[in-house]
Coordinates of C-alpha atoms in Angstrom, one line a residue:
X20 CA -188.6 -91.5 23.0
X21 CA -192.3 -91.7 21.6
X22 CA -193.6 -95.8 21.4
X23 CA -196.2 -96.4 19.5
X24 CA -198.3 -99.5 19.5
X25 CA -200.5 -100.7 16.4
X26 CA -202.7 -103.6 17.3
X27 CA -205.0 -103.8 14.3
X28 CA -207.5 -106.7 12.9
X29 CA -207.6 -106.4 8.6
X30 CA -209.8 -108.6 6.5
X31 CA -207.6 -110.7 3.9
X32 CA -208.7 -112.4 0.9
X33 CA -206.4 -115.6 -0.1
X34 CA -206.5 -116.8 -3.7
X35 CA -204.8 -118.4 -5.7
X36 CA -203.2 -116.4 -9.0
X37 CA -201.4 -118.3 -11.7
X38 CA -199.2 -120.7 -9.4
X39 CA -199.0 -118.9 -5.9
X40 CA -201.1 -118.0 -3.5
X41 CA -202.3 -114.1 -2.4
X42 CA -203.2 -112.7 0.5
X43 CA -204.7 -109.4 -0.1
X44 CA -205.2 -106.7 3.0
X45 CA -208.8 -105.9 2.5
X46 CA -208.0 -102.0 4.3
X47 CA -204.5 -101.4 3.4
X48 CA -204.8 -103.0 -0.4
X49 CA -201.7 -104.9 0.9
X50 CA -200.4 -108.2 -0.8
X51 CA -197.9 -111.4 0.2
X52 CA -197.0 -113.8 -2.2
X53 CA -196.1 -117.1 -1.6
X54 CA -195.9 -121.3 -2.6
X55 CA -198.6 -121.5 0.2
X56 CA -201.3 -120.2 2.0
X57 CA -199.5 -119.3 5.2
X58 CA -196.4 -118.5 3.4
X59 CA -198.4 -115.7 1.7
X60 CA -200.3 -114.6 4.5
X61 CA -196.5 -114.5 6.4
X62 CA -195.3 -112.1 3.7
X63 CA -198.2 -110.1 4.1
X64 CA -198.3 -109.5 7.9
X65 CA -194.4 -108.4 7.0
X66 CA -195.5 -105.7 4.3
X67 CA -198.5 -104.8 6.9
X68 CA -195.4 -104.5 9.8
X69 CA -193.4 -102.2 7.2
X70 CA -196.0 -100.0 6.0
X71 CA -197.1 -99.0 9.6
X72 CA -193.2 -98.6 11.0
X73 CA -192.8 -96.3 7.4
X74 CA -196.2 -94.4 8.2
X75 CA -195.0 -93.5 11.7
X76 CA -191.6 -93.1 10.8
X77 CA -193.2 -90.0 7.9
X78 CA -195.6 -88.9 10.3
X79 CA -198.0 -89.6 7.3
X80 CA -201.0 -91.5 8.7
X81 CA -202.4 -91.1 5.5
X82 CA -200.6 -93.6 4.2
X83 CA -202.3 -96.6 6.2
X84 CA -206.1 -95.6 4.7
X85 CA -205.5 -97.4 1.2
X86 CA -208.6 -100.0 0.6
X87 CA -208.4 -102.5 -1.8
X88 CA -211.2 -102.1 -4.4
X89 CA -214.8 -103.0 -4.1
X90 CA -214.1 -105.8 -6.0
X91 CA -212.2 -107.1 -3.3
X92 CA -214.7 -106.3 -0.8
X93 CA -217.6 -107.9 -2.5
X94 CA -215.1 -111.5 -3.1
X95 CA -214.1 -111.2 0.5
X96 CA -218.2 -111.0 1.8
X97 CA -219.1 -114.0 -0.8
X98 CA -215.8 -116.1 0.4
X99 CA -217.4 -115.6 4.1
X100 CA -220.5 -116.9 3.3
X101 CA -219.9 -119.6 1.8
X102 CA -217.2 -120.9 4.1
X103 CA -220.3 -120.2 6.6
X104 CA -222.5 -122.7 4.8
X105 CA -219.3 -125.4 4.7
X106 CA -218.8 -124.5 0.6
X107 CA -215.1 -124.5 -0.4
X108 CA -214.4 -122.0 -3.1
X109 CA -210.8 -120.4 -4.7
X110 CA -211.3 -117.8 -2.8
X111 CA -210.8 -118.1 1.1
X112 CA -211.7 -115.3 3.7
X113 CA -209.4 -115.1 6.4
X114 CA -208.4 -112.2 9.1
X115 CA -205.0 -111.0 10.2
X116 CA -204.3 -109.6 13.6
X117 CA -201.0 -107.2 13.4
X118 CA -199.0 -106.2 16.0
X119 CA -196.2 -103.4 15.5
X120 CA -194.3 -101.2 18.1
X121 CA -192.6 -98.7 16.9
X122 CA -189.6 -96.9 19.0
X123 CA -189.2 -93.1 17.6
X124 CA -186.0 -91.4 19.1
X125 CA -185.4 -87.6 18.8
X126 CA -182.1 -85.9 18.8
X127 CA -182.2 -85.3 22.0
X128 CA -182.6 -88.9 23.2
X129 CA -180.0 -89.9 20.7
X130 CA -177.3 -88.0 22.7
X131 CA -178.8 -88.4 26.0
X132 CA -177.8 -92.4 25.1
X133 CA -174.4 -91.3 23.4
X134 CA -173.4 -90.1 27.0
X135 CA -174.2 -93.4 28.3
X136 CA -170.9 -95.4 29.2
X137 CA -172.2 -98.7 27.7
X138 CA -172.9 -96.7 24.2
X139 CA -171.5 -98.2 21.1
X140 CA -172.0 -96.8 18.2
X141 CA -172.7 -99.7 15.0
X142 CA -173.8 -100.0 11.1
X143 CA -176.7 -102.3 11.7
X144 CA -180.4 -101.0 11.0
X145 CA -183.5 -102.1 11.2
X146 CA -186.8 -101.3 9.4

C-alpha cells in the first residue's frame, strides 16, 4: 500500500460572477461555485481534493501544475493590497489550505486483504 499525503497552501481569488460567487485556485486554475462565499470556496477545496486523488491515481503529476492566467494573478495581488489598506473591493483575496491522503493499493495488497477472514467484498466506491 503507497499513502500519499498532499498538504498544500493555494492562493484563491473570490468574486462575484453574475449571481454567485467564485473561488478561483490561483495554481491549479481551479473553480467552486456557490450562493456564497464559503459555499464556493467549499466546492473548491472538493474539486482541489479530486484533482490531486485523480493525479495520483494516473501517476500524472503533471496534471496539478495548471495556473490560472496572469490575469488572475495580477487581480489576486491588487485584492491583497487593498484588503491591506482596509479597501473593500469585488474582488477578495483569500488562501486555501488542502489536505488529501491518498491510499494506493496494488494487486498484491488487494489479495493479501481478500485472504483476510474479516474480508467482504462490496459495490461502494469512493473518489
Amino acid at each position: 500500500m503507497d499513502k500519499t499525503t498532499y498538504d498544500i497552501q493555494i492562493r484563491v481569488l473570490v468574486y462575484k460572477e453574475d449571481s454567485e460567487y467564485v473561488a478561483r485556485a490561483l495554481e491549479m486554475d481551479l473553480l467552486g461555485y456557490g450562493k456564497t462565499q464559503v459555499e464556493a470556496i467549499d466546492e473548491l477545496r472538493r474539486a482541489i481534493e479530486a484533482q490531486l486523488t485523480f493525479s495520483h491515481q494516473k501517476n500524472a503529476k503533471h496534471l496539478l501544475e495548471f495556473p490560472a492566467e496572469e490575469e488572475y494573478f495580477e487581480r489576486w495581488e491588487n485584492a491583497q493590497k487593498m484588503a491591506i489598506r482596509g479597501i473593500v473591493l469585488d474582488d477578495q483575496p483569500a488562501r486555501l489550505s488542502a489536505r488529501a491522503v491518498i491510499l494506493s493499493f496494488s494487486e498484491a495488497d488487494i489479495r493479501k486483504l481478500q485472504q483476510n477472514p474479516g474480508f467482504r467484498q462490496t459495490n461502494l466506491v469512493c473518489a
